[in-house]
Short mmCIF file of C-alpha atoms in Angstrom, two decimals:
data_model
loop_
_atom_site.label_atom_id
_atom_site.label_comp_id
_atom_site.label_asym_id
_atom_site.label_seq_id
_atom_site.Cartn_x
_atom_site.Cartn_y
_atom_site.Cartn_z
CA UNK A 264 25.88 -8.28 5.21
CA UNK A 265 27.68 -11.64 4.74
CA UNK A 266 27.18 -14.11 7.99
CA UNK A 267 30.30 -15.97 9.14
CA UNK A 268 29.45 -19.47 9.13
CA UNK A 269 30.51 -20.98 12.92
CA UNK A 270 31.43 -25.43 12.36
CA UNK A 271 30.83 -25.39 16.09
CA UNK A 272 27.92 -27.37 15.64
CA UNK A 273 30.13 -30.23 14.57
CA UNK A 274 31.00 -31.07 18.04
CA UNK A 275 27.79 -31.19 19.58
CA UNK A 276 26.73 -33.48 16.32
CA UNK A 277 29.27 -36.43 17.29
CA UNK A 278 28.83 -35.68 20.63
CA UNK A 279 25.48 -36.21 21.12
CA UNK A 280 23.48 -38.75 19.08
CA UNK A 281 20.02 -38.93 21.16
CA UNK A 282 16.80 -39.36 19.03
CA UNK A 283 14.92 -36.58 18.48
CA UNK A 284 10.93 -35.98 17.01
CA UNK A 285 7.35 -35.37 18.10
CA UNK A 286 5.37 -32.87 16.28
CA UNK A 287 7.17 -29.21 16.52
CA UNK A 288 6.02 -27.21 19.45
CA UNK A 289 7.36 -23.78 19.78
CA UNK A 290 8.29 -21.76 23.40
CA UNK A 291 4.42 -20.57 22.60
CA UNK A 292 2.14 -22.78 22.02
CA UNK A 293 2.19 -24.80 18.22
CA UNK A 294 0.12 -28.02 19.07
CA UNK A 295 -0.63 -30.17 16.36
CA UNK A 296 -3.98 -31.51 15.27
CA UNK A 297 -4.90 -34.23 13.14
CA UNK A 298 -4.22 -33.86 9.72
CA UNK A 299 -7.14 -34.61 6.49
CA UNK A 300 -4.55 -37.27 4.93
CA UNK A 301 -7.60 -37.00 2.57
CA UNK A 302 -7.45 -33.78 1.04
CA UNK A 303 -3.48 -33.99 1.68
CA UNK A 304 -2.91 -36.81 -0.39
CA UNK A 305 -5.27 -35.05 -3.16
CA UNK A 306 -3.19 -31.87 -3.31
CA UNK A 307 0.11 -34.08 -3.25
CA UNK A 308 -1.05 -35.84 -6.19
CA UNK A 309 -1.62 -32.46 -8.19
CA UNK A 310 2.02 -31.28 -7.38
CA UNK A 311 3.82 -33.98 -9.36
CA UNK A 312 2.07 -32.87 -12.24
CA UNK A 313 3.79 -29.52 -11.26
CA UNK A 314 0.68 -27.60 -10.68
CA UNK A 315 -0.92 -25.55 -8.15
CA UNK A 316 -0.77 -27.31 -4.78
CA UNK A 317 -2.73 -25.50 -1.28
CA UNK A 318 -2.37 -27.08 1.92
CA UNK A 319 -5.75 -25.47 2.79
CA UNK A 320 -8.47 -23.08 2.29
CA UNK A 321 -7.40 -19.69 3.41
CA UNK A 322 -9.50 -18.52 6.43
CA UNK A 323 -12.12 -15.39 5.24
CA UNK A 324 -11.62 -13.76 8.73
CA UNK A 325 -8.21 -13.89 9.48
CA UNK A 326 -6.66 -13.97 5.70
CA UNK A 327 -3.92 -16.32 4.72
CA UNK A 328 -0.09 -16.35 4.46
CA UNK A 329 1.48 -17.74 1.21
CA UNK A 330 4.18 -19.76 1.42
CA UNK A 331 5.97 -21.20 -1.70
CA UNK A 332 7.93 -24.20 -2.13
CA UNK A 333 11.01 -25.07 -4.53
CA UNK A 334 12.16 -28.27 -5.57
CA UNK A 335 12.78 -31.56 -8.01
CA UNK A 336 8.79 -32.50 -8.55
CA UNK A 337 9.82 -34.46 -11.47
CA UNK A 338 13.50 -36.39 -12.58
CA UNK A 339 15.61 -38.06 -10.91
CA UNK A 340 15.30 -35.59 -7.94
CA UNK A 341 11.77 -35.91 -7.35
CA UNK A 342 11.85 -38.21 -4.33
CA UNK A 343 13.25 -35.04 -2.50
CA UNK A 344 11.24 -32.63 -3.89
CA UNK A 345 7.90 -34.60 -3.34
CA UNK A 346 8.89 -35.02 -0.04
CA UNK A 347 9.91 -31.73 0.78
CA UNK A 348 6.45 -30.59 -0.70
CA UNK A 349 4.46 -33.53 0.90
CA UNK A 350 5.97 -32.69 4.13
CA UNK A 351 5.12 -29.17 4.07
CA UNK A 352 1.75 -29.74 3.17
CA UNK A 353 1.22 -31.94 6.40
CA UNK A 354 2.07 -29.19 8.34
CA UNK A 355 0.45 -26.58 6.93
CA UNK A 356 -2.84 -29.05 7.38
CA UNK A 357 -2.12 -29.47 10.93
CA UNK A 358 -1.52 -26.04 11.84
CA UNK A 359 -4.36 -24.92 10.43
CA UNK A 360 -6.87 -27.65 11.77
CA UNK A 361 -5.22 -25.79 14.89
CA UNK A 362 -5.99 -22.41 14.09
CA UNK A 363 -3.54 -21.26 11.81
CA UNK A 364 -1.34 -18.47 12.65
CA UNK A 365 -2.88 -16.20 15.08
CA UNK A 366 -6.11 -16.79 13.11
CA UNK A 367 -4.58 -16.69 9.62
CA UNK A 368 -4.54 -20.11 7.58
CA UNK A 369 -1.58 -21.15 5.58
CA UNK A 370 -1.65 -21.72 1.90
CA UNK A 371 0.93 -24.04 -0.26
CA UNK A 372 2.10 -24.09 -3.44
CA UNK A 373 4.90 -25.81 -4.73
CA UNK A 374 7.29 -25.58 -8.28
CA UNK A 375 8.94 -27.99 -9.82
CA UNK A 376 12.45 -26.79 -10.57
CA UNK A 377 13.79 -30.26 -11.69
CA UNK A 378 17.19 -29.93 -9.33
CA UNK A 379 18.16 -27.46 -12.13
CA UNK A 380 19.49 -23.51 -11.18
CA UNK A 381 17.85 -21.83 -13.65
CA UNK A 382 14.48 -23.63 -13.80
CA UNK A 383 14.54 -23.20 -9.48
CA UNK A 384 14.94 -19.27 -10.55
CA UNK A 385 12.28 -19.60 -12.94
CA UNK A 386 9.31 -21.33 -10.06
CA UNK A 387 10.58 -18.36 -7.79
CA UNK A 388 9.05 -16.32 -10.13
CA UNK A 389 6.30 -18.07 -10.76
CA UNK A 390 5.41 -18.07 -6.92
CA UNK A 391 6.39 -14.49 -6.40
CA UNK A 392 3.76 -13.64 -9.50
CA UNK A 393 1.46 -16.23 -7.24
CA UNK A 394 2.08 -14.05 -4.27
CA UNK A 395 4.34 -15.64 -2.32
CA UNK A 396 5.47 -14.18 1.12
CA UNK A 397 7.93 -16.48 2.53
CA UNK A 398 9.58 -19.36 0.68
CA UNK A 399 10.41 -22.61 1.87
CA UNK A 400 13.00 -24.05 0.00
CA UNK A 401 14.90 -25.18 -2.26
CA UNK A 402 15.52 -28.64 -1.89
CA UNK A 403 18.77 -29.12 -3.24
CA UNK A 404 22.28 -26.94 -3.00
CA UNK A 405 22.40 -25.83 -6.54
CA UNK A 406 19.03 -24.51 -7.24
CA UNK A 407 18.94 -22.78 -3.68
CA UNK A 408 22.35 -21.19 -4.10
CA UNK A 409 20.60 -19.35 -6.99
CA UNK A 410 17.44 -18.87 -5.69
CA UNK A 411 19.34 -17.36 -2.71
CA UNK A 412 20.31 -14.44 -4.71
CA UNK A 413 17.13 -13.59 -6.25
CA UNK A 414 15.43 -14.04 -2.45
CA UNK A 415 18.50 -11.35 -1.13
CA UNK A 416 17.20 -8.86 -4.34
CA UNK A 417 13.79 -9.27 -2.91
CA UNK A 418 14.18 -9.17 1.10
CA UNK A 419 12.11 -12.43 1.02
CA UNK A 420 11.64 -14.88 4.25
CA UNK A 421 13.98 -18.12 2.80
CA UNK A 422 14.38 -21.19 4.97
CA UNK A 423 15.52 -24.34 2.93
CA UNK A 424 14.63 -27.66 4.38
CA UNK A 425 17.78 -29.30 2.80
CA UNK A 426 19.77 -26.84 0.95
CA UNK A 427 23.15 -27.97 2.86
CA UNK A 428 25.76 -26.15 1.19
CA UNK A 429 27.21 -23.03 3.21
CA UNK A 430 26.14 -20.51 0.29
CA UNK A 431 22.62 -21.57 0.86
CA UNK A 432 22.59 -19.32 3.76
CA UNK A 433 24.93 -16.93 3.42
CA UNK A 434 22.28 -14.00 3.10
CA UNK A 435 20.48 -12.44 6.59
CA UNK A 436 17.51 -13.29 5.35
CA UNK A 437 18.13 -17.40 4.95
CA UNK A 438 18.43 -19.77 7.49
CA UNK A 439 18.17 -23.64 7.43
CA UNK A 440 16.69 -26.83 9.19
CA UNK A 441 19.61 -29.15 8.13
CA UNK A 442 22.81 -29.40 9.30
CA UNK A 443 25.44 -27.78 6.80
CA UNK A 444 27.86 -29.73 4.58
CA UNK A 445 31.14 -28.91 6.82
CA UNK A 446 29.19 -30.05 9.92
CA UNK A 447 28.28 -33.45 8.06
CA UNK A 448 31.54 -34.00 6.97
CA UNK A 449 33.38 -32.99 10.28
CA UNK A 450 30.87 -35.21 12.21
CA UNK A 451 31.26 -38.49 10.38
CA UNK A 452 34.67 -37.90 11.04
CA UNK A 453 34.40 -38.11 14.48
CA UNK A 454 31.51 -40.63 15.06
CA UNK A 455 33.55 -43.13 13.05
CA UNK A 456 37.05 -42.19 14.90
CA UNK A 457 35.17 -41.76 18.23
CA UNK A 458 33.44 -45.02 17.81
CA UNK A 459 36.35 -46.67 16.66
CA UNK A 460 34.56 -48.13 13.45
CA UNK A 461 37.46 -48.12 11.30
CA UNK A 462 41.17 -46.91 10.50
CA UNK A 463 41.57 -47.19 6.98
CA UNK A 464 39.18 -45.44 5.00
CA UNK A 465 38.08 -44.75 1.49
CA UNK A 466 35.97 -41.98 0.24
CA UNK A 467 33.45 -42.23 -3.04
CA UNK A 468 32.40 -39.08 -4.07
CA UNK A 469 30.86 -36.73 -6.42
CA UNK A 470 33.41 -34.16 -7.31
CA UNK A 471 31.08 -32.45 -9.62
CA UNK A 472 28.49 -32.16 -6.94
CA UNK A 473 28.81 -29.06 -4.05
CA UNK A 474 27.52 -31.14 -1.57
CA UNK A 475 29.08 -34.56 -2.15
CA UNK A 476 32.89 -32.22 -2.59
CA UNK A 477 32.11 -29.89 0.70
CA UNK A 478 31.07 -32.81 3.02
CA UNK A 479 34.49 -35.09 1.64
CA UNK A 480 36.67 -32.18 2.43
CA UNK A 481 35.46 -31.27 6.07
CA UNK A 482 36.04 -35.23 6.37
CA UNK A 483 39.50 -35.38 4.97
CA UNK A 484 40.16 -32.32 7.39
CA UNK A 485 39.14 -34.35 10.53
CA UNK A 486 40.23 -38.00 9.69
CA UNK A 487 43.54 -37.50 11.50
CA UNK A 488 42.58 -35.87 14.41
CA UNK A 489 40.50 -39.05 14.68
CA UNK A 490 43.54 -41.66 13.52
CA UNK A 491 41.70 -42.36 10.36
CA UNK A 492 43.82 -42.84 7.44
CA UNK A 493 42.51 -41.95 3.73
CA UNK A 494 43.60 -44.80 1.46
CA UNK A 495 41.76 -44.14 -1.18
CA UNK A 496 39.90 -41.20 -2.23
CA UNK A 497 37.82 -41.76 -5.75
CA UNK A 498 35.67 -39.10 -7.58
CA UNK A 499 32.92 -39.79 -9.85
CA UNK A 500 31.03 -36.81 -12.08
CA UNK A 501 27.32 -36.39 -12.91
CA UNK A 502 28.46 -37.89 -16.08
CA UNK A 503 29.95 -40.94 -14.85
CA UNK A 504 27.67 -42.53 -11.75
CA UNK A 505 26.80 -45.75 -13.55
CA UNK A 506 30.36 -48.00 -13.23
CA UNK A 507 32.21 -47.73 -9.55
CA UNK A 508 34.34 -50.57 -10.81
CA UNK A 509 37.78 -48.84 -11.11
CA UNK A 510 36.61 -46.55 -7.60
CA UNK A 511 35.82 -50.08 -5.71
CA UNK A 512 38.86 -51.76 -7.09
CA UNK A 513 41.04 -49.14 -5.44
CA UNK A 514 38.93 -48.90 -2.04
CA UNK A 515 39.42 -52.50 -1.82
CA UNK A 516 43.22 -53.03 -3.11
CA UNK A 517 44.04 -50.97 -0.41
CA UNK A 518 42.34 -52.36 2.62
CA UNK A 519 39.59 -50.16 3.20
CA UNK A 520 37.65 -51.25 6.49
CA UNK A 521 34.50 -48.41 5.67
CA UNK A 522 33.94 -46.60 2.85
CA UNK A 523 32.60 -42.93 3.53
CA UNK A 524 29.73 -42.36 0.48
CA UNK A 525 29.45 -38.29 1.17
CA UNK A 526 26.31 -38.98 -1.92
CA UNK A 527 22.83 -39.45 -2.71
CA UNK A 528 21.02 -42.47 -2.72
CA UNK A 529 20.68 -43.34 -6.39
CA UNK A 530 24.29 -43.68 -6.69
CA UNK A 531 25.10 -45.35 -3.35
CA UNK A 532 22.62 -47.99 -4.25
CA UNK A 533 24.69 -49.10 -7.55
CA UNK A 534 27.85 -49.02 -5.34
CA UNK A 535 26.37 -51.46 -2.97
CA UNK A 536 25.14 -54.10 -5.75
CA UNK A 537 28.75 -53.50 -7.62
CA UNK A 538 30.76 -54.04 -4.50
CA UNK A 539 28.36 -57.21 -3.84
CA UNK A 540 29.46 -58.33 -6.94
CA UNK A 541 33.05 -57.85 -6.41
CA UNK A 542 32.49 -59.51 -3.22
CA UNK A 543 33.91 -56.61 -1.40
CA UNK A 544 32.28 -55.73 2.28
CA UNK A 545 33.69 -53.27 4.27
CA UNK A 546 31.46 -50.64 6.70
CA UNK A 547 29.65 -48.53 4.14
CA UNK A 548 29.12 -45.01 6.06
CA UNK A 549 26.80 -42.48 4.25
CA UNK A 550 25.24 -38.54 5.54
CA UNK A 551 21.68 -37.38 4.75
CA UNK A 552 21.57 -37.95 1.18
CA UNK A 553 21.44 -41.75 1.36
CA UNK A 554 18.36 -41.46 3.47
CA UNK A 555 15.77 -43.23 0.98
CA UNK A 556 17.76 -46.09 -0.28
CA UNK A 557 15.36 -48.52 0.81
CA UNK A 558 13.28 -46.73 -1.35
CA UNK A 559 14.99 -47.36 -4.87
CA UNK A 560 12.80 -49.38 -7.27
CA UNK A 561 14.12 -52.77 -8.11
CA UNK A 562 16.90 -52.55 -5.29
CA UNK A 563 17.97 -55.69 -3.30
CA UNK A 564 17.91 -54.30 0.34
CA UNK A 565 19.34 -56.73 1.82
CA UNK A 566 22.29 -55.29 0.36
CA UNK A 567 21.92 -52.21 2.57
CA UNK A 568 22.19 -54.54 5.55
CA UNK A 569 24.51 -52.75 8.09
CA UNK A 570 24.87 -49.51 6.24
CA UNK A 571 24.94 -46.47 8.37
CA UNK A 572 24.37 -43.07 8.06
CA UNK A 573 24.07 -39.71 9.90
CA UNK A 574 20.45 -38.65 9.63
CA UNK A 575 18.39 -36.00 12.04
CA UNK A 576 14.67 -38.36 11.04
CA UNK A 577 13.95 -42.10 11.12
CA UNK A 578 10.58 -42.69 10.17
CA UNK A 579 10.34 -45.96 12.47
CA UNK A 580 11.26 -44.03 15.51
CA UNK A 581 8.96 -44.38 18.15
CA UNK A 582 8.33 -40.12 18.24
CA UNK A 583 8.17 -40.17 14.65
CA UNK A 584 4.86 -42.68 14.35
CA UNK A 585 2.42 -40.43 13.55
CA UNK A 586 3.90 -38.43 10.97
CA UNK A 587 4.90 -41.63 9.47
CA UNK A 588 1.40 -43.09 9.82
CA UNK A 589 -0.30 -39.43 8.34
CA UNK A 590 2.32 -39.68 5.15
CA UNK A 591 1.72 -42.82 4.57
CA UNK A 592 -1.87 -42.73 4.62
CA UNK A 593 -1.67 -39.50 2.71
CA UNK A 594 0.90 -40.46 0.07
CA UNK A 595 0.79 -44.35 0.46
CA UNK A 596 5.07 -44.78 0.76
CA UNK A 597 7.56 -43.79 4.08
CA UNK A 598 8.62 -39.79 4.78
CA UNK A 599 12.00 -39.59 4.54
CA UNK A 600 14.83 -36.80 6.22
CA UNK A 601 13.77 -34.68 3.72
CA UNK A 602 10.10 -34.45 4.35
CA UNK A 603 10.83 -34.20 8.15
CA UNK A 604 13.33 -31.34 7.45
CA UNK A 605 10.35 -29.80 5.51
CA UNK A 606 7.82 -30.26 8.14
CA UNK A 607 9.86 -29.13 10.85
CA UNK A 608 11.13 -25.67 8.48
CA UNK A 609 6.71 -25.22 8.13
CA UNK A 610 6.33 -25.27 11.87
CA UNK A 611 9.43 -23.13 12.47
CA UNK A 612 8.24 -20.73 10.04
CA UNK A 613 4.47 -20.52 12.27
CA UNK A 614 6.98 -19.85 15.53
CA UNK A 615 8.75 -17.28 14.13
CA UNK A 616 5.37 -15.55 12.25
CA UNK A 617 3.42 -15.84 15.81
CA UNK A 618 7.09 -14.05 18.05
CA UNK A 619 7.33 -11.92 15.26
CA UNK A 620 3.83 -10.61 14.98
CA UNK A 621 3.38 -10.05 11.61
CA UNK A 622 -0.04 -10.35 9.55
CA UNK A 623 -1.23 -11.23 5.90
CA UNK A 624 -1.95 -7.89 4.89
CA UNK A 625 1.90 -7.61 5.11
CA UNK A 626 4.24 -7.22 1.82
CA UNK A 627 7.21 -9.78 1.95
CA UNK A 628 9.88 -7.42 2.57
CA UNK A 629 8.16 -5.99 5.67
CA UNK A 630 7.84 -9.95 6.66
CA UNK A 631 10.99 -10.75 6.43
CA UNK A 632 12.04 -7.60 8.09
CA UNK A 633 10.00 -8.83 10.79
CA UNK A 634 10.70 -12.67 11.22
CA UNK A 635 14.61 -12.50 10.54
CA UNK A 636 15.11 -11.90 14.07
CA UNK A 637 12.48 -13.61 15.09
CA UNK A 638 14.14 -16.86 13.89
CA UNK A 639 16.85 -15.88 16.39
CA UNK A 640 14.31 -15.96 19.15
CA UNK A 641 12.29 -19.16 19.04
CA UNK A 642 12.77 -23.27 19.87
CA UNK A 643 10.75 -25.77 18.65
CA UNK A 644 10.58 -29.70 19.13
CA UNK A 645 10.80 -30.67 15.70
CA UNK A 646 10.88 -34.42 13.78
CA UNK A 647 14.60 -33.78 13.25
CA UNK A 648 15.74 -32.51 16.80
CA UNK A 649 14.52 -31.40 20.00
CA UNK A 650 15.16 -28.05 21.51
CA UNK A 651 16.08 -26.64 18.30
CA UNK A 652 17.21 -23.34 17.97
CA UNK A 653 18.69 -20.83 15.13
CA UNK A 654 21.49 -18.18 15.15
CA UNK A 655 22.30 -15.21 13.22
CA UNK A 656 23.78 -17.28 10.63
CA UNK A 657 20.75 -18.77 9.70
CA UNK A 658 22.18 -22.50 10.85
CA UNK A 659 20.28 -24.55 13.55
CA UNK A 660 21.55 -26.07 16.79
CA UNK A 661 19.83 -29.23 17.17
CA UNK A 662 21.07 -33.06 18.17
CA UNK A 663 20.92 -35.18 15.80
CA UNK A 664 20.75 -38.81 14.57
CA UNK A 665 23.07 -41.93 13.61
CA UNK A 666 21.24 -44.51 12.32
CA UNK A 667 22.08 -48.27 10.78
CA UNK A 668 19.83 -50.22 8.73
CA UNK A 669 18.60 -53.65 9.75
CA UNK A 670 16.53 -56.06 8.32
CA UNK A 671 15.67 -53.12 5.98
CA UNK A 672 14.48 -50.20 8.54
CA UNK A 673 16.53 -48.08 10.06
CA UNK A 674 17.68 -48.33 13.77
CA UNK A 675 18.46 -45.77 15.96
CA UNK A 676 22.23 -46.23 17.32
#
């Protein structure tokens, strides 16, 4: 059955920009105890090397659930990956120091699938010959698109962190703790219009990336409902992200107030330091895959000052302080969005396993028979919104969060 994706969520996202975090708690009960940072920063370091990773022990009484994880361990990628895997593995540790699932302990392992389709298809196996029963992941659009497939063949539990392109979930048996490209794009739309930030825009893009292309055209859609006028709309490929010269020119010959950067950090950090350059500041106006900017080696940050971006986590947000403080001490650097979205997918998962009252003995399929609907059910207080809740099309409804960067943190707007 193919879900009908609803872009309802869009309003409520410009609507309503409230912070949102806390450890998850579910309608039943899902409190968190302290993690061992110790033995979590132990099995982190293992997983860059692509290996084995377990958040923990299983239990010998009540058995274990295992629950793989996909993404970029290694490449240019990896931040996300790591932190998707990092993240996960904080949950998992607190859950269990809580008593698992009904008794039952989690385990964790995580792949490396280097951001690549074919290698992401390639750790699914690997985990399914591990003896995975629900997967979280993958981290990024591409790789989970295809992984999607192979998780449909199966019947297997999916829930991706931050796979944000609509195909990511377009299978009953995926859902997702980010918002959806079309809701990003539709929503900067109208926080910029509603805000009245700018009137002339430009848009740099990726036009060879799914997620950069699908969150520029929901934007494009919306910018005159919200009196915003394109001026300039520049593409850049996966072959060509190193010179924005002729895309900046452009943006900047034609009076751009706020350039809209619909694309991941790496880039958007070389388009700061080349506009800098060409002394050209307008608003720069990103969506979740700036979040880690700050984090680029050998990148002024000061040239980030007043950036601003659409993000459901801030890791200096007052609810967010001690996941911050366990992945720092456990990892020694700041979580980002993606490593919240992770966390919050772990403790989501736990919900839906405890409402849908399934057990380790179980095979996959007859898990994810089980906690499909179960998804539909629960609400948990997550890092990356409060009251969150899923529908049959595997999206979440959730509030999220706008955020600008000062003196090089972020600050909740």
């Amino acid at each position: 059955m193919k879900r009908v994706v609803s872009l309802g969520l869009a309003v409520a996202m410009a609507g309503s920009l409230a912070a949102c975090g806390g450890s998850p708690s579910g309608t039943a009960e899902t409190t968190a105890a302290a993690v061992d940072t110790t033995a979590a920063a132990e099995q982190g370091a293992g997983a860059e090397d692509g290996g084995e990773t377990q958040a923990a022990e299983p239990s010998a009484e009540g058995g274990s659930y295992k629950i793989g994880v996909i993404g970029p361990l290694t490449g240019d990628a990896a931040a996300y990956g790591l932190a998707v895997q990092h993240g996960a593995e904080i949950a998992a540790e607190e859950i269990n120091a809580a008593g698992g699932i009904n008794g039952a302990m989690i385990e964790i392992q995580a792949q490396d699938d280097e951001a690549d389709p074919e290698k992401s298809v390639n750790a699914y196996n690997t985990l399914k010959d591990w003896g995975m029963q629900m997967l979280v992941g993958t981290t990024t659009s591409g790789a989970c698109i295809a992984v999607a497939a192979e998780t449909m063949n199966d019947n297997m539990f999916q829930i991706t962190p931050s796979g944000s392109a609509v195909e990511c979930v377009a299978n009953p048996n995926a859902f997702r703790v980010c918002f959806s490209d079309p809701d990003q794009g539709t929503a900067s739309a109208q926080y910029i219009g509603e805000n009245k930030m700018a009137t002339k825009v430009a848009i740099i893009y990726d036009s060879s990336s799914v997620y950069s292309d699908g969150i520029r055209e929901t934007f494009v859609a919306e910018a005159p409902a919200q009196g915003i006028e394109i001026v300039a709309s520049e593409a850049f490929t996966a072959d060509s992200k190193t010179d924005f010269s002729v895309q900046l020119d452009k943006a900047k010959e034609a009076g751009a107030e706020l350039v809209f950067l619909p694309i991941y950090y790496q880039e958007a950090s070389i388009i700061l330091k080349q506009a800098a350059d060409k002394e050209f500041s307008p608003i720069f106006f990103g969506v979740d895959g700036m979040d880690g900017i700050l984090s680029v080696k050998n990148f002024d940050t000061s040239l980030a000052e007043g950036v601003m971006l659409l993000t459901p986590f801030a890791a200096d947000a007052e609810d967010a302080k001690d996941f911050t403080s366990k992945y720092e001490a456990a990892y020694g650097e700041i979580p980002n969005q993606f490593a919240a979205d992770s966390y919050d997918a772990v403790y989501a998962v736990a919900e839906a396993a405890k409402t849908a009252g399934i057990t380790p003995d179980m095979d996959a399929s007859a898990i994810c028979d089980a906690m499909v609907p179960a998804m539909t059910q629960i609400t948990i207080d997550g890092l990356t919104g409060t009251g969150t809740t899923w529908n049959e099309a595997g999206e979440p409804n959730k509030d999220p969060k706008a955020v600008k960067i000062v003196g090089g943190k972020y600050e909740m707007q």
